[in-house]
């Protein structure tokens, strides 16, 4: 999936096969969101580097070295965050690709003869296995979503909207993956297994709501005159 061109991605997504499917499309959307986060960090790094060069050319003052060290500390922190975002982007794309593959077992089980007494059990087992990959993907998406407000605060303010766009794409991926998990859980026949899955899922949904509120609070802080859902 990573090696597909944009045209190939669009064509394959429109086909009836399991890949890339909702999981693959979700991963690509989230990866784009993370790329916007990375771009915001890169722009911020360049801004700090320019500040460092200007400061280095100035005459020595009592606080010059402290200011230069402060810039170096910021650059080190930004570099670490960039590496973490790049690693998460790769992991999310790998999990998104695995999501399509994981559901193939369910499709294969459904193709068994309906008279086969092992068919219901096979479908149930494959569904449980298929739920694990999107659950892991959702977990990773929620983690990077939880980083967003911190990224806003350390990034250059003039590109804040790019960070916001990244957050929107990540949230869209979270909602899509949540729907995928919900559909798979609803297909389970075991009420005990279904309830266990739903309890875990509801805990994650509570965390998502909390993060979304933190983001909304920041947006209100950043745009105090803006009212969500109304014209500016």
Coordinates of N, CA and C in Angstrom, one line a residue:
X1 N 0.8 -1.2 0.0 CA 0.0 0.0 0.0 C 0.9 1.3 0.0
X2 N 2.0 1.2 0.7 CA 2.9 2.4 0.8 C 3.5 2.8 -0.6
X3 N 3.6 1.8 -1.4 CA 4.2 2.0 -2.7 C 3.3 2.3 -3.8
X4 N 2.0 2.3 -3.5 CA 1.0 2.7 -4.6 C 1.1 4.2 -4.9
X5 N 0.8 4.5 -6.2 CA 0.6 5.9 -6.6 C -0.7 6.3 -6.1
X6 N -1.0 7.6 -6.2 CA -2.3 8.2 -5.8 C -3.4 7.6 -6.6
X7 N -3.2 7.5 -7.9 CA -4.2 6.9 -8.8 C -4.4 5.4 -8.5
X8 N -3.4 4.7 -8.2 CA -3.6 3.2 -7.8 C -4.3 3.1 -6.5
X9 N -4.0 4.0 -5.6 CA -4.7 4.0 -4.3 C -6.2 4.2 -4.5
X10 N -6.6 5.2 -5.3 CA -8.0 5.6 -5.5 C -8.7 4.4 -6.2
X11 N -8.0 3.8 -7.2 CA -8.6 2.7 -8.0 C -8.9 1.5 -7.1
X12 N -7.8 1.1 -6.3 CA -7.9 0.0 -5.4 C -9.0 0.2 -4.3
X13 N -9.1 1.4 -3.8 CA -10.0 1.7 -2.8 C -11.5 1.6 -3.3
X14 N -11.7 1.9 -4.6 CA -13.0 1.8 -5.2 C -13.4 0.3 -5.6
X15 N -12.4 -0.6 -5.6 CA -12.7 -2.0 -5.9 C -13.3 -2.7 -4.7
X16 N -13.8 -3.9 -5.0 CA -14.6 -4.7 -4.0 C -13.7 -5.5 -3.0
X17 N -12.4 -5.5 -3.2 CA -11.6 -6.3 -2.4 C -11.4 -5.8 -1.0
X18 N -10.9 -6.5 -0.1 CA -10.8 -6.1 1.3 C -9.7 -5.0 1.5
X19 N -8.8 -4.9 0.6 CA -7.7 -3.9 0.7 C -7.8 -2.8 -0.3
X20 N -7.6 -1.5 0.0 CA -7.2 -1.1 1.4 C -8.4 -1.0 2.3
X21 N -9.7 -0.9 1.8 CA -10.8 -0.8 2.6 C -10.8 0.4 3.6
X22 N -11.7 0.3 4.5 CA -11.8 1.4 5.5 C -10.6 1.6 6.3
X23 N -10.0 0.5 6.7 CA -8.8 0.5 7.5 C -7.6 1.2 6.8
X24 N -7.4 0.8 5.6 CA -6.3 1.4 4.8 C -6.5 2.9 4.5
X25 N -7.8 3.2 4.1 CA -8.1 4.6 3.9 C -7.9 5.4 5.2
X26 N -8.3 4.8 6.3 CA -8.2 5.5 7.6 C -6.7 5.8 7.9
X27 N -5.9 4.8 7.7 CA -4.4 4.9 7.9 C -3.8 6.0 7.1
X28 N -4.2 6.0 5.8 CA -3.6 7.0 4.9 C -4.0 8.4 5.3
X29 N -5.3 8.6 5.7 CA -5.8 9.9 6.2 C -5.0 10.3 7.4
X30 N -4.8 9.4 8.4 CA -4.1 9.7 9.6 C -2.6 10.1 9.3
X31 N -2.0 9.3 8.4 CA -0.6 9.6 8.0 C -0.5 11.0 7.4
X32 N -1.5 11.4 6.6 CA -1.4 12.8 6.1 C -1.5 13.8 7.2
X33 N -2.4 13.5 8.2 CA -2.5 14.4 9.4 C -1.2 14.5 10.1
X34 N -0.5 13.4 10.3 CA 0.7 13.4 11.0 C 1.8 14.1 10.2
X35 N 1.7 14.0 8.9 CA 2.7 14.7 8.0 C 2.5 16.2 8.1
X36 N 1.3 16.7 8.3 CA 1.1 18.1 8.6 C 1.6 18.5 9.9
X37 N 1.5 17.6 10.9 CA 2.1 17.9 12.2 C 3.7 18.0 12.1
X38 N 4.2 17.1 11.3 CA 5.7 17.1 11.1 C 6.1 18.4 10.3
X39 N 5.3 18.7 9.3 CA 5.6 20.0 8.6 C 5.6 21.2 9.5
X40 N 4.7 21.2 10.4 CA 4.6 22.3 11.4 C 5.9 22.4 12.3
X41 N 6.3 21.2 12.7 CA 7.5 21.1 13.5 C 8.8 21.6 12.7
X42 N 8.8 21.1 11.4 CA 10.0 21.5 10.6 C 10.0 23.0 10.4
X43 N 8.9 23.6 10.1 CA 8.8 25.0 10.0 C 9.2 25.8 11.3
X44 N 8.9 25.2 12.4 CA 9.2 25.8 13.7 C 10.7 25.6 13.9
X45 N 11.3 24.5 13.5 CA 12.7 24.3 13.6 C 13.5 25.3 12.8
X46 N 13.1 25.6 11.6 CA 13.7 26.6 10.7 C 13.7 28.0 11.4
X47 N 12.5 28.3 12.0 CA 12.4 29.6 12.6 C 13.4 29.7 13.8
X48 N 13.5 28.6 14.6 CA 14.5 28.6 15.7 C 15.9 28.7 15.2
X49 N 16.2 28.0 14.1 CA 17.5 28.1 13.6 C 17.9 29.5 13.1
X50 N 16.9 30.2 12.5 CA 17.1 31.5 12.0 C 17.3 32.5 13.2
X51 N 16.6 32.2 14.3 CA 16.8 33.0 15.5 C 18.1 32.8 16.1
X52 N 18.6 31.6 16.0 CA 19.9 31.3 16.6 C 21.0 32.0 15.8
X53 N 20.9 32.0 14.4 CA 21.9 32.6 13.6 C 21.9 34.2 13.8
X54 N 20.7 34.7 14.0 CA 20.7 36.2 14.3 C 21.3 36.5 15.6
X55 N 21.0 35.7 16.6 CA 21.6 35.9 17.9 C 23.1 35.7 18.0
X56 N 23.6 34.7 17.2 CA 25.0 34.5 17.2 C 25.8 35.7 16.6
X57 N 25.2 36.5 15.7 CA 25.8 37.6 15.1 C 25.8 38.9 16.0
X58 N 25.0 38.8 17.1 CA 24.9 40.0 18.0 C 26.1 40.0 18.9
X59 N 26.3 41.2 19.5 CA 27.4 41.3 20.5 C 27.1 40.5 21.7
X60 N 28.1 40.1 22.4 CA 27.9 39.3 23.6 C 27.2 40.1 24.7
X61 N 26.3 39.5 25.3 CA 25.6 40.1 26.5 C 25.5 39.0 27.6
X62 N 25.1 39.5 28.8 CA 25.0 38.6 29.9 C 24.1 37.4 29.6
X63 N 23.0 37.6 28.9 CA 22.1 36.5 28.7 C 22.2 35.8 27.3
X64 N 23.2 36.2 26.5 CA 23.3 35.6 25.2 C 23.5 34.1 25.2
X65 N 24.4 33.6 26.1 CA 24.6 32.2 26.1 C 23.4 31.4 26.6
X66 N 22.7 32.0 27.6 CA 21.5 31.4 28.1 C 20.4 31.3 27.0
X67 N 20.3 32.4 26.2 CA 19.3 32.4 25.1 C 19.6 31.3 24.1
X68 N 20.9 31.2 23.7 CA 21.4 30.2 22.8 C 21.1 28.8 23.3
X69 N 21.4 28.6 24.5 CA 21.1 27.3 25.1 C 19.6 27.0 25.1
X70 N 18.8 28.0 25.3 CA 17.4 27.8 25.3 C 16.9 27.4 23.9
X71 N 17.5 28.0 22.9 CA 17.1 27.6 21.5 C 17.6 26.2 21.3
X72 N 18.8 25.8 21.7 CA 19.3 24.5 21.5 C 18.4 23.4 22.2
X73 N 17.9 23.8 23.4 CA 17.0 22.9 24.1 C 15.7 22.7 23.3
X74 N 15.2 23.8 22.8 CA 13.9 23.7 22.0 C 14.1 22.8 20.7
X75 N 15.3 23.0 20.1 CA 15.6 22.3 18.8 C 15.7 20.8 19.2
X76 N 16.3 20.5 20.3 CA 16.4 19.1 20.6 C 15.1 18.4 20.9
X77 N 14.2 19.2 21.6 CA 12.9 18.7 21.9 C 12.1 18.5 20.6
X78 N 12.2 19.4 19.7 CA 11.4 19.3 18.4 C 11.9 18.2 17.6
X79 N 13.2 17.9 17.6 CA 13.8 16.8 16.8 C 13.3 15.5 17.4
X80 N 13.2 15.4 18.7 CA 12.7 14.1 19.3 C 11.2 13.9 19.0
X81 N 10.5 15.0 19.0 CA 9.0 14.9 18.7 C 8.9 14.5 17.2
X82 N 9.7 15.0 16.3 CA 9.6 14.7 14.9 C 9.9 13.2 14.7
X83 N 10.9 12.7 15.4 CA 11.2 11.2 15.3 C 10.1 10.4 15.8
X84 N 9.4 10.8 16.9 CA 8.3 10.0 17.4 C 7.1 10.0 16.4
X85 N 6.9 11.2 15.8 CA 5.8 11.3 14.8 C 6.1 10.4 13.6
X86 N 7.3 10.4 13.1 CA 7.6 9.6 12.0 C 7.5 8.1 12.3
X87 N 7.9 7.7 13.5 CA 7.7 6.3 13.9 C 6.3 5.9 14.0
X88 N 5.4 6.8 14.5 CA 4.0 6.6 14.6 C 3.4 6.5 13.3
X89 N 3.8 7.4 12.4 CA 3.2 7.4 11.0 C 3.5 6.0 10.3
X90 N 4.7 5.5 10.4 CA 5.0 4.2 9.8 C 4.2 3.1 10.5
X91 N 4.1 3.1 11.8 CA 3.3 2.1 12.5 C 1.9 2.1 12.1
X92 N 1.3 3.3 12.1 CA -0.2 3.4 11.7 C -0.4 2.9 10.3
X93 N 0.5 3.2 9.4 CA 0.3 2.7 8.0 C 0.4 1.2 8.0
X94 N 1.4 0.6 8.7 CA 1.5 -0.8 8.8 C 0.3 -1.5 9.4
X95 N -0.3 -0.9 10.4 CA -1.5 -1.5 11.1 C -2.7 -1.3 10.1
X96 N -2.7 -0.2 9.4 CA -3.8 0.0 8.5 C -3.8 -1.1 7.4
X97 N -2.6 -1.4 6.9 CA -2.5 -2.4 5.9 C -2.8 -3.8 6.5
X98 N -2.4 -4.0 7.7 CA -2.7 -5.3 8.3 C -4.2 -5.4 8.6
X99 N -4.9 -4.3 8.8 CA -6.4 -4.3 9.0 C -7.1 -5.0 7.9
X100 N -6.8 -4.6 6.7 CA -7.4 -5.3 5.5 C -7.1 -6.8 5.4
X101 N -5.9 -7.1 5.8 CA -5.5 -8.5 5.7 C -6.2 -9.3 6.8
X102 N -6.4 -8.7 8.0 CA -7.0 -9.4 9.1 C -8.5 -9.8 8.9
X103 N -9.2 -9.0 8.1 CA -10.6 -9.3 7.8 C -10.8 -10.4 6.8
X104 N -9.7 -10.7 6.1 CA -9.8 -11.8 5.1 C -10.2 -13.1 5.7
X105 N -9.7 -13.4 6.9 CA -10.1 -14.6 7.6 C -11.6 -14.7 7.8
X106 N -12.2 -13.6 8.1 CA -13.7 -13.6 8.3 C -14.4 -13.9 7.0
X107 N -13.9 -13.3 5.9 CA -14.5 -13.5 4.6 C -14.3 -15.0 4.2
X108 N -13.2 -15.6 4.5 CA -12.9 -17.0 4.2 C -13.9 -17.9 5.0
X109 N -14.1 -17.5 6.3 CA -14.9 -18.4 7.1 C -16.4 -18.3 6.7
X110 N -16.8 -17.1 6.2 CA -18.1 -16.9 5.7 C -18.4 -17.7 4.4
X111 N -17.3 -18.1 3.7 CA -17.5 -18.8 2.4 C -17.7 -20.3 2.7
X112 N -17.5 -20.8 4.0 CA -17.7 -22.2 4.3 C -19.1 -22.5 4.0
X113 N -19.4 -23.8 3.7 CA -20.7 -24.3 3.5 C -21.6 -24.0 4.7
X114 N -22.8 -23.4 4.5 CA -23.6 -23.0 5.6 C -24.1 -24.2 6.4
X115 N -24.0 -25.4 5.8 CA -24.4 -26.6 6.5 C -23.3 -27.1 7.4
X116 N -22.1 -26.6 7.2 CA -20.9 -27.0 8.0 C -21.1 -26.6 9.5
X117 N -21.2 -27.5 10.4 CA -21.4 -27.1 11.8 C -20.3 -26.3 12.4
X118 N -19.1 -26.3 11.8 CA -18.0 -25.5 12.3 C -18.0 -24.1 11.8
X119 N -18.9 -23.8 10.8 CA -18.9 -22.5 10.2 C -19.2 -21.3 11.2
X120 N -20.2 -21.4 12.1 CA -20.4 -20.3 13.1 C -19.2 -20.1 14.0
X121 N -18.7 -21.2 14.5 CA -17.5 -21.0 15.4 C -16.3 -20.4 14.7
X122 N -16.1 -20.8 13.4 CA -15.0 -20.3 12.6 C -15.2 -18.8 12.4
X123 N -16.4 -18.4 12.1 CA -16.6 -16.9 11.9 C -16.4 -16.2 13.2
X124 N -16.9 -16.7 14.3 CA -16.7 -16.0 15.6 C -15.2 -15.9 15.9
X125 N -14.4 -16.9 15.7 CA -13.0 -16.9 16.0 C -12.3 -15.8 15.2
X126 N -12.6 -15.9 13.9 CA -12.0 -14.9 13.0 C -12.4 -13.5 13.2
X127 N -13.6 -13.3 13.7 CA -14.1 -11.9 14.0 C -13.3 -11.4 15.2
X128 N -13.1 -12.2 16.2 CA -12.4 -11.8 17.4 C -10.9 -11.4 17.0
X129 N -10.3 -12.3 16.2 CA -9.0 -12.0 15.7 C -8.9 -10.7 14.9
X130 N -10.0 -10.5 14.0 CA -10.0 -9.3 13.2 C -10.2 -8.0 14.0
X131 N -10.8 -8.1 15.1 CA -11.1 -6.9 15.9 C -9.8 -6.4 16.6
X132 N -8.8 -7.3 16.8 CA -7.6 -7.0 17.5 C -6.8 -5.9 16.8
X133 N -6.7 -6.1 15.4 CA -5.9 -5.1 14.7 C -6.4 -3.7 14.7
X134 N -7.7 -3.5 14.4 CA -8.3 -2.2 14.4 C -8.3 -1.6 15.9
X135 N -8.3 -2.5 16.9 CA -8.2 -2.0 18.2 C -6.8 -1.4 18.5
X136 N -5.8 -2.1 18.0 CA -4.5 -1.6 18.1 C -4.3 -0.3 17.3
X137 N -4.8 -0.3 16.1 CA -4.8 0.9 15.3 C -5.4 2.1 16.0
X138 N -6.6 1.9 16.6 CA -7.3 2.9 17.3 C -6.5 3.4 18.5
X139 N -5.9 2.5 19.2 CA -5.0 2.9 20.3 C -3.9 3.8 19.9
X140 N -3.3 3.5 18.8 CA -2.2 4.4 18.3 C -2.7 5.7 17.8
X141 N -3.9 5.7 17.2 CA -4.5 7.0 16.7 C -4.8 7.9 17.9
X142 N -5.4 7.3 18.9 CA -5.8 8.1 20.1 C -4.5 8.6 20.8
X143 N -3.4 7.9 20.8 CA -2.2 8.4 21.4 C -1.7 9.6 20.6
X144 N -1.6 9.6 19.3 CA -1.1 10.7 18.6 C -2.1 11.9 18.6
X145 N -3.4 11.6 18.8 CA -4.4 12.6 19.0 C -4.2 13.3 20.3
X146 N -3.8 12.6 21.3 CA -3.5 13.2 22.6 C -2.3 14.1 22.6
X147 N -1.4 14.0 21.6 CA -0.3 14.9 21.5 C -0.6 16.2 20.8
X148 N -1.8 16.4 20.3 CA -2.0 17.5 19.4 C -1.9 18.9 20.1
X149 N -2.5 19.0 21.3 CA -2.4 20.3 22.0 C -1.0 20.7 22.3
X150 N -0.2 19.7 22.7 CA 1.2 20.0 23.0 C 1.9 20.5 21.7
X151 N 1.6 19.8 20.5 CA 2.2 20.2 19.3 C 1.7 21.7 18.9
X152 N 0.5 22.0 19.2 CA 0.0 23.4 19.0 C 0.9 24.4 19.8
X153 N 1.2 24.0 21.0 CA 1.9 25.0 21.9 C 3.3 25.2 21.5
X154 N 4.0 24.2 20.9 CA 5.4 24.3 20.6 C 5.6 24.7 19.2
X155 N 4.6 24.7 18.4 CA 4.8 25.0 16.9 C 4.6 26.5 16.7
X156 N 5.1 27.0 15.6 CA 5.0 28.4 15.1 C 3.5 28.7 14.9
X157 N 3.1 29.8 15.4 CA 1.7 30.2 15.4 C 1.2 30.5 14.0
X158 N 2.0 30.9 13.1 CA 1.6 31.3 11.8 C 1.1 30.1 10.9
X159 N 1.5 28.9 11.4 CA 1.0 27.7 10.7 C 0.1 26.8 11.5
X160 N -0.5 27.5 12.5 CA -1.4 26.7 13.4 C -2.5 26.0 12.6
X161 N -3.0 26.6 11.5 CA -4.1 26.0 10.8 C -3.7 24.6 10.2
X162 N -2.4 24.5 9.9 CA -2.0 23.2 9.3 C -2.0 22.1 10.4
X163 N -1.6 22.5 11.6 CA -1.7 21.6 12.8 C -3.2 21.2 13.0
X164 N -4.1 22.2 13.0 CA -5.5 22.0 13.1 C -6.0 21.0 12.1
X165 N -5.5 21.2 10.8 CA -6.0 20.3 9.7 C -5.5 18.9 10.0
X166 N -4.2 18.8 10.5 CA -3.7 17.4 10.9 C -4.6 16.8 12.0
X167 N -5.0 17.6 13.0 CA -5.9 17.0 14.0 C -7.2 16.5 13.5
X168 N -7.8 17.3 12.5 CA -9.1 16.9 11.9 C -8.9 15.6 11.2
X169 N -7.8 15.4 10.5 CA -7.6 14.2 9.7 C -7.5 13.0 10.7
X170 N -6.7 13.2 11.8 CA -6.5 12.1 12.8 C -7.9 11.8 13.4
X171 N -8.6 12.8 13.8 CA -9.9 12.5 14.4 C -10.9 11.8 13.4
X172 N -10.8 12.1 12.1 CA -11.7 11.4 11.2 C -11.2 10.0 11.1
X173 N -9.9 9.7 11.2 CA -9.5 8.3 11.2 C -9.9 7.6 12.5
X174 N -9.9 8.3 13.6 CA -10.4 7.7 14.9 C -11.9 7.3 14.8
X175 N -12.7 8.2 14.2 CA -14.1 7.9 14.1 C -14.4 6.8 13.1
X176 N -13.7 6.8 12.0 CA -13.8 5.7 11.1 C -13.4 4.3 11.7
X177 N -12.3 4.3 12.4 CA -11.9 3.0 13.0 C -12.8 2.6 14.1
X178 N -13.4 3.6 14.8 CA -14.4 3.3 15.8 C -15.6 2.6 15.2
X179 N -16.0 3.1 14.1 CA -17.2 2.5 13.4 C -16.8 1.1 12.9
X180 N -15.6 0.9 12.4 CA -15.2 -0.4 12.0 C -15.3 -1.4 13.1
X181 N -14.7 -1.0 14.3 CA -14.7 -1.9 15.4 C -16.1 -2.2 15.9
X182 N -17.0 -1.2 15.9 CA -18.4 -1.3 16.4 C -19.1 -2.3 15.5
X183 N -18.9 -2.2 14.2 CA -19.6 -3.2 13.3 C -19.2 -4.6 13.5
X184 N -17.8 -4.8 13.7 CA -17.3 -6.1 13.9 C -17.8 -6.7 15.2
X185 N -17.8 -5.9 16.3 CA -18.3 -6.3 17.6 C -19.8 -6.7 17.5
X186 N -20.6 -6.0 16.8 CA -22.0 -6.2 16.7 C -22.3 -7.6 16.0
X187 N -21.3 -8.0 15.2 CA -21.4 -9.3 14.5 C -21.2 -10.5 15.4
X188 N -20.6 -10.3 16.5 CA -20.3 -11.4 17.4 C -21.6 -12.0 18.0
X189 N -21.6 -13.3 18.1 CA -22.7 -14.0 18.6 C -22.7 -14.2 20.2
X190 N -21.5 -14.3 20.7 CA -21.3 -14.4 22.1 C -21.6 -13.1 22.8
X191 N -22.6 -13.1 23.7 CA -23.0 -11.8 24.4 C -21.9 -11.5 25.4
X192 N -21.3 -12.5 26.0 CA -20.2 -12.2 27.0 C -19.0 -11.6 26.3
X193 N -18.6 -12.1 25.1 CA -17.5 -11.5 24.4 C -17.8 -10.1 23.9
X194 N -19.1 -10.0 23.4 CA -19.5 -8.7 22.9 C -19.5 -7.6 24.0
X195 N -19.9 -7.9 25.2 CA -19.9 -7.0 26.3 C -18.5 -6.6 26.7
X196 N -17.6 -7.6 26.7 CA -16.2 -7.3 27.1 C -15.6 -6.4 26.1
X197 N -15.9 -6.6 24.8 CA -15.3 -5.7 23.8 C -15.9 -4.3 23.9
X198 N -17.2 -4.2 24.2 CA -17.9 -2.9 24.3 C -17.4 -2.1 25.5
X199 N -17.1 -2.8 26.6 CA -16.6 -2.1 27.8 C -15.3 -1.4 27.5
X200 N -14.4 -2.2 26.9 CA -13.1 -1.7 26.5 C -13.2 -0.5 25.5
X201 N -14.1 -0.7 24.5 CA -14.3 0.3 23.5 C -14.9 1.6 24.1
X202 N -15.8 1.5 25.0 CA -16.4 2.7 25.6 C -15.4 3.4 26.5
X203 N -14.4 2.7 27.1 CA -13.3 3.4 27.8 C -12.5 4.3 26.9
X204 N -12.2 3.8 25.7 CA -11.4 4.5 24.7 C -12.2 5.7 24.2
X205 N -13.6 5.5 24.0 CA -14.4 6.6 23.5 C -14.4 7.7 24.5
X206 N -14.4 7.4 25.8 CA -14.3 8.4 26.8 C -13.0 9.3 26.8
X207 N -11.9 8.6 26.5 CA -10.6 9.3 26.3 C -10.7 10.2 25.1
X208 N -11.3 9.7 24.0 CA -11.3 10.5 22.8 C -12.1 11.8 23.1
X209 N -13.2 11.7 23.8 CA -14.0 12.8 24.1 C -13.2 13.8 25.0
X210 N -12.5 13.3 25.9 CA -11.7 14.2 26.8 C -10.6 15.0 25.9
X211 N -10.0 14.3 25.0 CA -8.9 15.0 24.2 C -9.6 16.0 23.3
X212 N -10.7 15.6 22.7 CA -11.4 16.6 21.8 C -11.8 17.9 22.6
X213 N -12.2 17.7 23.8 CA -12.5 18.9 24.6 C -11.3 19.7 24.9
X214 N -10.1 19.1 25.1 CA -8.9 19.8 25.3 C -8.5 20.6 24.1
X215 N -8.7 20.0 22.9 CA -8.5 20.7 21.6 C -9.4 21.8 21.4
X216 N -10.7 21.6 21.7 CA -11.7 22.7 21.6 C -11.3 23.8 22.5
X217 N -10.9 23.6 23.7 CA -10.5 24.6 24.6 C -9.3 25.4 24.1
X218 N -8.4 24.7 23.5 CA -7.2 25.4 22.9 C -7.6 26.3 21.8
X219 N -8.5 25.8 20.9 CA -9.0 26.5 19.7 C -9.7 27.8 20.2
X220 N -10.4 27.7 21.3 CA -11.1 28.9 21.8 C -10.1 29.9 22.4
X221 N -9.1 29.3 23.0 CA -8.0 30.2 23.5 C -7.3 30.9 22.4
X222 N -7.0 30.1 21.3 CA -6.3 30.7 20.2 C -7.1 31.6 19.3
X223 N -8.4 31.3 19.2 CA -9.3 32.2 18.4 C -10.5 32.6 19.4
X224 N -10.2 33.5 20.3 CA -11.2 33.8 21.3 C -12.5 34.4 20.7
X225 N -12.5 35.0 19.5 CA -13.7 35.6 18.9 C -14.4 34.6 18.0
X226 N -13.9 33.4 17.9 CA -14.5 32.4 17.0 C -15.5 31.6 17.8
X227 N -16.6 31.3 17.2 CA -17.7 30.5 17.8 C -17.9 29.3 16.9
X228 N -17.6 28.1 17.4 CA -17.7 26.9 16.5 C -19.2 26.7 16.1
X229 N -19.3 26.5 14.8 CA -20.7 26.3 14.2 C -21.3 27.5 13.8
X230 N -20.7 28.7 14.0 CA -21.3 30.0 13.6 C -20.3 30.7 12.6
X231 N -20.8 31.6 11.9 CA -20.0 32.3 11.0 C -19.1 33.2 11.8
X232 N -17.8 33.4 11.3 CA -16.8 34.3 12.0 C -17.3 35.7 11.8

